[in-house]
Coordinates of C-alpha atoms and ligand atoms in Angstrom, one line a residue:
X1 CA -12.2 39.2 -122.0
X2 CA -15.6 40.9 -122.0
X3 CA -17.7 39.2 -119.3
X4 CA -21.3 39.8 -118.4
X5 CA -22.1 39.0 -114.8
X6 CA -25.7 38.4 -113.6
X7 CA -26.3 38.5 -109.9
X8 CA -28.6 39.7 -107.1
X9 CA -27.6 43.2 -106.2
X10 CA -28.5 42.9 -102.5
X11 CA -26.5 42.3 -99.3
X12 CA -26.7 38.5 -99.8
X13 CA -23.5 36.5 -100.1
X14 CA -24.0 35.5 -103.8
X15 CA -24.3 39.2 -104.8
X16 CA -21.3 40.1 -102.8
X17 CA -19.2 37.3 -104.3
X18 CA -20.3 38.2 -107.8
X19 CA -19.5 41.9 -107.3
X20 CA -16.1 41.3 -105.7
X21 CA -15.3 38.9 -108.5
X22 CA -16.2 41.4 -111.1
X23 CA -14.1 44.1 -109.5
X24 CA -11.1 41.8 -109.2
X25 CA -11.5 40.7 -112.8
X26 CA -11.6 44.4 -113.9
X27 CA -8.4 45.0 -112.0
X28 CA -6.9 42.1 -113.9
X29 CA -7.8 43.8 -117.2
X30 CA -11.1 42.2 -118.1
X31 CA -14.1 44.3 -119.1
X32 CA -17.0 43.6 -116.8
X33 CA -20.7 44.2 -117.4
X34 CA -23.0 43.7 -114.4
X35 CA -26.6 43.1 -115.5
X36 CA -29.2 43.2 -112.7
X37 CA -32.2 45.2 -111.5
X38 CA -30.3 47.5 -109.2
X39 CA -26.7 48.6 -108.8
X40 CA -25.0 45.9 -106.6
X41 CA -24.5 47.2 -103.1
X42 CA -20.8 46.6 -103.0
X43 CA -20.2 48.1 -106.4
X44 CA -19.2 51.6 -105.4
X45 CA -16.6 52.4 -108.0
X46 CA -17.6 52.4 -111.6
X47 CA -14.4 52.4 -113.6
X48 CA -13.8 52.3 -117.4
X49 CA -13.6 48.5 -117.1
X50 CA -16.9 48.2 -115.1
X51 CA -20.3 48.8 -116.5
X52 CA -23.7 48.4 -114.9
X53 CA -26.8 47.7 -117.0
X54 CA -30.1 47.9 -115.2
X55 CA -32.9 45.5 -116.0
X56 CA -36.3 47.3 -116.1
X57 CA -39.5 45.3 -115.7
X58 CA -42.4 47.4 -116.9
X59 CA -45.4 47.1 -114.7
X60 CA -48.5 45.9 -116.5
X61 CA -51.8 45.4 -114.6
X62 CA -52.6 42.1 -116.3
X63 CA -49.6 40.5 -114.7
X64 CA -50.0 39.2 -111.2
X65 CA -46.2 38.5 -111.3
X66 CA -44.0 40.8 -113.4
X67 CA -41.9 38.6 -115.8
X68 CA -38.4 39.4 -114.6
X69 CA -36.8 36.5 -116.4
X70 CA -38.2 37.8 -119.7
X71 CA -36.8 41.3 -119.2
X72 CA -33.5 39.9 -118.0
X73 CA -33.0 37.6 -121.0
X74 CA -33.9 40.4 -123.4
X75 CA -31.4 42.7 -121.6
X76 CA -28.8 40.0 -121.9
X77 CA -29.3 39.7 -125.6
X78 CA -29.1 43.5 -126.2
X79 CA -26.1 44.0 -123.9
X80 CA -24.2 41.0 -125.3
X81 CA -24.7 42.1 -128.9
X82 CA -24.0 45.8 -128.2
X83 CA -20.8 45.2 -126.2
X84 CA -19.6 42.1 -128.0
X85 CA -19.5 40.1 -124.8
X86 CA -17.4 37.0 -124.8
X87 CA -19.0 35.1 -122.0
X88 CA -21.8 35.1 -119.5
X89 CA -21.4 34.3 -115.8
X90 CA -24.6 33.9 -113.8
X91 CA -24.5 33.7 -110.1
X92 CA -27.4 31.9 -108.3
X93 CA -29.3 29.5 -110.5
X94 CA -32.7 30.9 -110.0
X95 CA -33.8 32.5 -112.3
X96 CA -30.5 33.6 -113.7
X97 CA -29.3 30.4 -115.3
X98 CA -32.8 30.0 -116.8
X99 CA -32.8 33.5 -118.3
X100 CA -29.2 33.1 -119.4
X101 CA -30.1 29.9 -121.3
X102 CA -33.0 31.7 -123.1
X103 CA -30.6 34.6 -124.0
X104 CA -28.0 32.1 -125.4
X105 CA -30.7 30.5 -127.5
X106 CA -31.9 33.8 -128.9
X107 CA -28.4 34.8 -129.7
X108 CA -27.7 31.5 -131.4
X109 CA -30.5 32.3 -133.8
X110 CA -28.4 35.2 -134.9
X111 CA -25.2 33.1 -135.2
X112 CA -23.8 34.5 -131.9
X113 CA -22.4 31.9 -129.4
X114 CA -21.8 33.0 -125.8
X115 CA -20.8 30.3 -123.3
X116 CA -22.6 30.4 -119.9
X117 CA -21.0 29.7 -116.6
X118 CA -23.4 29.1 -113.7
X119 CA -22.2 29.4 -110.1
X120 CA -24.3 27.7 -107.5
X121 CA -24.3 29.6 -104.2
X122 CA -26.4 27.6 -101.8
X123 CA -30.1 28.4 -101.2
X124 CA -30.6 28.2 -105.0
X125 CA -30.0 24.5 -104.5
X126 CA -30.5 23.6 -100.8
X127 CA -33.7 25.6 -100.1
X128 CA -35.4 27.1 -103.2
X129 CA -34.1 25.1 -106.1
X130 CA -35.1 21.7 -104.9
X131 CA -38.8 22.7 -104.4
X132 CA -40.9 20.6 -106.7
X133 CA -42.3 23.7 -108.3
X134 CA -38.8 24.8 -109.5
X135 CA -36.8 21.6 -109.7
X136 CA -37.3 20.7 -113.4
X137 CA -36.4 24.2 -114.5
X138 CA -33.4 24.4 -112.2
X139 CA -32.2 20.9 -113.3
X140 CA -32.6 21.9 -116.9
X141 CA -30.7 25.2 -116.7
X142 CA -27.9 23.7 -114.7
X143 CA -27.5 21.0 -117.3
X144 CA -27.6 23.5 -120.1
X145 CA -24.8 25.6 -118.6
X146 CA -21.4 25.2 -120.3
X147 CA -19.6 25.2 -117.0
X148 CA -21.1 24.8 -113.5
X149 CA -19.2 25.8 -110.4
X150 CA -20.2 25.5 -106.8
X151 CA -18.8 27.4 -103.8
X152 CA -18.0 24.4 -101.7
X153 CA -17.5 20.6 -101.9
X154 CA -20.5 20.2 -99.7
X155 CA -22.8 22.2 -102.1
X156 CA -21.4 20.2 -105.0
X157 CA -22.3 16.9 -103.3
X158 CA -25.7 18.3 -102.3
X159 CA -26.4 19.3 -105.9
X160 CA -25.4 15.9 -107.3
X161 CA -27.6 14.1 -104.7
X162 CA -30.6 16.3 -105.3
X163 CA -30.6 16.9 -109.1
X164 CA -30.0 14.7 -112.1
X165 CA -26.9 16.5 -113.2
X166 CA -25.2 15.2 -116.4
X167 CA -21.9 17.1 -116.3
X168 CA -19.2 17.9 -113.8
X169 CA -19.4 20.6 -111.1
X170 CA -16.2 22.4 -110.3
X171 CA -15.6 23.7 -106.8
X172 CA -14.4 27.3 -106.6
X173 CA -14.7 28.5 -103.0
X174 CA -15.7 32.0 -101.9
X175 CA -12.7 34.3 -101.5
X176 CA -11.5 37.3 -99.6
X177 CA -9.1 40.1 -100.4
X178 CA -6.5 39.6 -97.7
X179 CA -4.5 42.7 -98.8
X180 CA -7.5 44.9 -98.0
X181 CA -7.2 43.9 -94.4
X182 CA -3.4 43.9 -94.0
X183 CA -3.5 47.4 -92.6
X184 CA -5.8 47.1 -89.6
X185 CA -7.7 50.0 -88.3
X186 CA -5.9 51.7 -85.4
X187 CA -9.1 53.1 -83.9
X188 CA -11.9 50.5 -84.1
X189 CA -14.2 52.9 -82.2
X190 CA -14.7 49.9 -79.9
X191 CA -15.6 52.3 -77.0
X192 CA -18.8 53.4 -78.8
X193 CA -20.1 49.9 -78.5
X194 CA -18.9 48.4 -75.2
X195 CA -16.9 49.1 -72.1
X196 CA -13.3 47.9 -71.9
X197 CA -14.0 44.8 -69.9
X198 CA -16.8 43.7 -72.1
X199 CA -16.3 41.2 -75.0
X200 CA -18.0 42.0 -78.3
X201 CA -19.9 39.2 -80.0
X202 CA -21.2 39.7 -83.5
X203 CA -23.7 38.2 -85.9
X204 CA -24.1 39.4 -89.5
X205 CA -26.8 38.0 -91.9
X206 CA -30.0 38.7 -93.7
X207 CA -32.0 37.5 -90.8
X208 CA -33.8 34.7 -92.6
X209 CA -35.0 31.5 -90.9
X210 CA -32.0 29.5 -92.2
X211 CA -29.7 31.6 -90.0
X212 CA -31.4 30.5 -86.8
X213 CA -31.5 34.0 -85.3
X214 CA -33.1 32.8 -82.0
X215 CA -30.1 30.6 -81.5
X216 CA -27.8 33.6 -81.8
X217 CA -29.7 35.4 -79.1
X218 CA -29.9 32.4 -76.8
X219 CA -26.2 31.6 -77.2
X220 CA -25.3 35.1 -76.3
X221 CA -27.7 35.1 -73.4
X222 CA -25.7 32.2 -71.9
X223 CA -22.4 33.9 -72.7
X224 CA -23.3 37.1 -70.9
X225 CA -24.2 35.2 -67.7
X226 CA -20.5 34.2 -67.5
X227 CA -18.6 37.0 -69.2
X228 CA -19.4 40.7 -69.5
X229 CA -20.4 41.1 -73.2
X230 CA -22.3 42.9 -75.8
X231 CA -24.0 41.4 -78.9
X232 CA -24.0 43.3 -82.2
X233 CA -26.6 42.2 -84.7
X234 CA -26.0 43.4 -88.2
X235 CA -28.5 43.1 -91.0
X236 CA -32.2 43.2 -91.8
X237 CA -34.7 40.5 -92.5
X238 CA -37.9 38.7 -91.5
X239 CA -36.5 37.3 -88.2
X240 CA -35.4 40.6 -86.9
X241 CA -38.5 41.7 -85.0
X242 CA -38.8 38.3 -83.3
X243 CA -35.2 38.6 -82.3
X244 CA -35.8 42.0 -80.7
X245 CA -38.8 40.5 -78.8
X246 CA -36.7 37.6 -77.6
X247 CA -34.0 39.9 -76.2
X248 CA -36.8 41.7 -74.2
X249 CA -38.1 38.4 -72.9
X250 CA -34.6 37.2 -71.9
X251 CA -33.9 40.6 -70.2
X252 CA -30.8 41.3 -72.3
X253 CA -32.2 44.1 -74.6
X254 CA -29.7 46.5 -73.1
X255 CA -26.8 44.3 -74.1
X256 CA -27.9 43.7 -77.7
X257 CA -27.4 46.4 -80.4
X258 CA -29.2 46.0 -83.7
X259 CA -27.4 48.0 -86.4
X260 CA -29.5 47.1 -89.5
X261 CA -27.7 46.7 -92.9
X262 CA -24.3 48.2 -93.0
X263 CA -21.6 49.1 -95.5
X264 CA -19.1 49.2 -92.6
X265 CA -18.8 45.5 -92.0
X266 CA -15.0 45.7 -91.6
X267 CA -15.2 48.4 -89.0
X268 CA -17.7 46.3 -87.1
X269 CA -15.6 43.2 -87.3
X270 CA -12.5 45.2 -86.3
X271 CA -13.9 45.6 -82.8
X272 CA -15.5 42.2 -82.6
X273 CA -14.1 39.3 -80.5
X274 CA -16.3 36.5 -81.6
X275 CA -18.6 35.7 -84.5
X276 CA -21.7 33.5 -84.2
X277 CA -23.1 31.5 -87.2
X278 CA -25.4 28.8 -86.0
X279 CA -27.1 28.4 -89.4
X280 CA -29.4 25.5 -90.3
X281 CA -27.7 25.2 -93.6
X282 CA -24.9 27.2 -95.2
X283 CA -23.2 26.3 -98.4
X284 CA -20.0 28.1 -97.5
X285 CA -20.5 30.9 -94.9
X286 CA -18.9 34.0 -96.5
X287 CA -19.8 36.0 -93.4
X288 CA -17.6 33.6 -91.3
X289 CA -14.7 34.1 -93.8
X290 CA -15.1 37.9 -93.5
X291 CA -15.0 37.6 -89.8
X292 CA -11.9 35.4 -89.8
X293 CA -9.9 37.7 -92.1
X294 CA -10.7 40.4 -89.6
X295 CA -9.2 38.2 -86.9
X296 CA -12.5 37.2 -85.4
X297 CA -12.9 33.6 -84.3
X298 CA -16.1 31.8 -85.3
X299 CA -18.6 29.7 -83.3
X300 CA -20.7 28.0 -85.9
X301 CA -22.9 25.0 -86.7
X302 CA -21.3 22.2 -88.6
X303 CA -23.9 22.5 -91.4
X304 CA -23.1 22.3 -95.1
X305 CA -19.8 23.8 -96.2
X306 CA -19.0 25.6 -92.9
X307 CA -16.4 23.0 -91.9
X308 CA -14.5 23.8 -95.1
X309 CA -14.1 27.3 -93.8
X310 CA -14.1 27.3 -90.0
X311 CA -11.5 24.8 -88.7
X312 CA -12.5 23.0 -85.5
X313 CA -10.3 24.1 -82.5
X314 CA -8.2 26.4 -84.7
X315 CA -10.3 29.3 -86.1
X316 CA -13.1 28.6 -83.7
X317 CA -15.5 25.6 -82.9
X318 CA -18.3 23.8 -84.6
X319 CA -21.4 22.2 -83.0
X320 CA -24.4 20.3 -84.3
X321 CA -27.2 22.6 -85.5
X322 CA -29.3 23.8 -82.6
X323 CA -26.9 22.7 -79.9
X324 CA -26.9 26.1 -78.2
X325 CA -25.4 24.8 -75.0
X326 CA -22.4 23.5 -76.7
X327 CA -22.0 26.6 -78.8
X328 CA -22.2 28.8 -75.7
X329 CA -19.7 26.8 -73.7
X330 CA -17.2 26.8 -76.6
X331 CA -17.7 30.5 -77.0
X332 CA -17.0 31.0 -73.3
X333 CA -13.8 28.9 -73.7
X334 CA -12.5 31.3 -76.3
X335 CA -13.7 34.5 -74.6
X336 CA -12.8 34.0 -71.0
X337 CA -9.0 34.2 -71.4
X338 CA -7.1 36.9 -73.1
X339 CA -4.3 34.7 -74.4
X340 CA -6.7 32.0 -75.7
X341 CA -8.7 34.7 -77.5
X342 CA -5.5 36.1 -79.0
X343 CA -4.4 32.7 -80.2
X344 CA -7.8 32.0 -81.9
X345 CA -7.7 35.5 -83.4
X346 CA -4.4 34.9 -85.1
X347 CA -5.5 31.4 -86.2
X348 CA -8.7 32.8 -87.7
X349 CA -6.6 35.2 -89.8
X350 CA -4.3 32.4 -90.9
X351 CA -7.1 30.1 -91.9
X352 CA -8.9 32.9 -93.8
X353 CA -5.7 33.5 -95.9
X354 CA -6.3 30.1 -97.6
X355 CA -9.1 31.8 -99.5
X356 CA -7.2 34.8 -100.7
X357 CA -8.6 36.4 -103.8
X358 CA -5.2 36.0 -105.5
X359 CA -5.5 32.3 -105.3
X360 CA -9.2 32.0 -106.2
X361 CA -9.8 34.5 -109.0
X362 CA -7.4 32.7 -111.4
X363 CA -9.5 29.6 -111.0
X364 CA -12.4 31.5 -112.5
X365 CA -10.2 32.8 -115.3
X366 CA -9.2 29.2 -116.1
X367 CA -12.8 28.2 -116.3
X368 CA -13.5 31.2 -118.6
X369 CA -10.7 30.3 -120.9
X370 CA -11.9 26.8 -121.2
X371 CA -15.5 27.8 -121.8
X372 CA -14.5 30.4 -124.3
X373 CA -12.3 28.0 -126.3
X374 CA -15.0 25.4 -126.3
X375 CA -17.3 27.6 -128.3
X376 CA -15.8 26.4 -131.6
X377 CA -16.6 22.8 -130.9
X378 CA -20.1 23.4 -129.4
X379 CA -21.7 25.5 -132.2
Ligands
GMT1 O1 -26.7 33.3 -96.8 C1 -27.6 33.9 -97.4 O2 -28.7 34.0 -97.0 C2 -27.3 34.6 -98.7 C3 -26.9 33.6 -99.7 C4 -27.0 34.2 -101.1 O3 -27.3 33.4 -102.0 O4 -26.8 35.3 -101.4 O5 -25.6 33.1 -99.4 C5 -25.2 31.9 -100.0 O6 -24.1 32.2 -100.9 C6 -23.0 32.7 -100.2 C7 -21.9 33.1 -101.3 O7 -21.6 32.0 -102.0 C8 -22.5 31.6 -99.2 O8 -21.3 32.0 -98.6 C9 -23.6 31.3 -98.2 O9 -23.2 30.3 -97.4 C10 -24.9 30.9 -98.9 N1 -26.0 30.8 -98.0 C11 -26.5 29.7 -97.7 O10 -26.2 28.6 -98.1 C12 -27.6 29.7 -96.6

């Protein structure tokens, strides 16, 4: 099939999922066209099955806000016509489903029917999408999608509770390529980061408020009082400067390493002993899954879809949002004993294998087949 994928090209989870999905589909013989404003960060290899089409938004002084949706929908129309695309898969409802709907309508004027699959990722629903300023447009574009998928059961329920949705929402979870991790690094370069007796605790995110970055720092601050440890903070975002200040205030700046955005997540997770994800809300928690496949147990909040990924007492522990004492004491339980840590590490890997790409990508293919075949009855 020829599939157009619209996503955010940044380090955010939805862009990562869309990119990895596109690469996996190309490996299974599909022709994939990414349409976005920048080459997606994880899309390193352009093959003869993968194409990237950049959306340009010309600057015009009259506009206070440059109309990205307009440029995206025009680009979709041109690309779909030129490459005879069979279907459109948009990741993140805002504004992609909206622009996708406009493109569909423009194409229908020319007798071309392209089904649209919309995948809901989380903040497009839980944070941004439900804002009254966006809600009618988001509801409309979800309802106009031919198939809607969500990355967790929790996000599906949240969407049905928040919006007036007419059709079904299918849950297709985030996934991970377990094969990629089956040969573990022999040299994790752990010694660059910590001494032998120190445990390494890691957090990876885009440092937005929803990630509760101060909780990460405070949890670690309690851990390091009991166990020699280092904290590795990976990512960039609005909460980073405050986090650095908090480390100074707590007197732990020498134990916390801020690495910024990284394309070497697997190497970092390779030497990590524990992953912290105390988010306020999290539709799935792809970062936790990436940790787990790298044998890193997870201490997380029990928000949103995280319990569907991190299994209590098996791959890690879950606490109520903001309960940093509980999270710290559970982290210490895992970290203080070598054999306990080893057990959690192996369990984390086993739990992550539930989401292997080989199991999940065919679910998207089934959806594509169904949407594609429905075009005859819908026109
Ligand atoms: O978590 C983020 O801030 C990035 C965000 C995104 O939309 O790119 O991630 C969301 O989508 C991921 C992929 O489906 C999920 O694994 C994340 O849990 C979800 N983030 C939130 O719900 C906060």
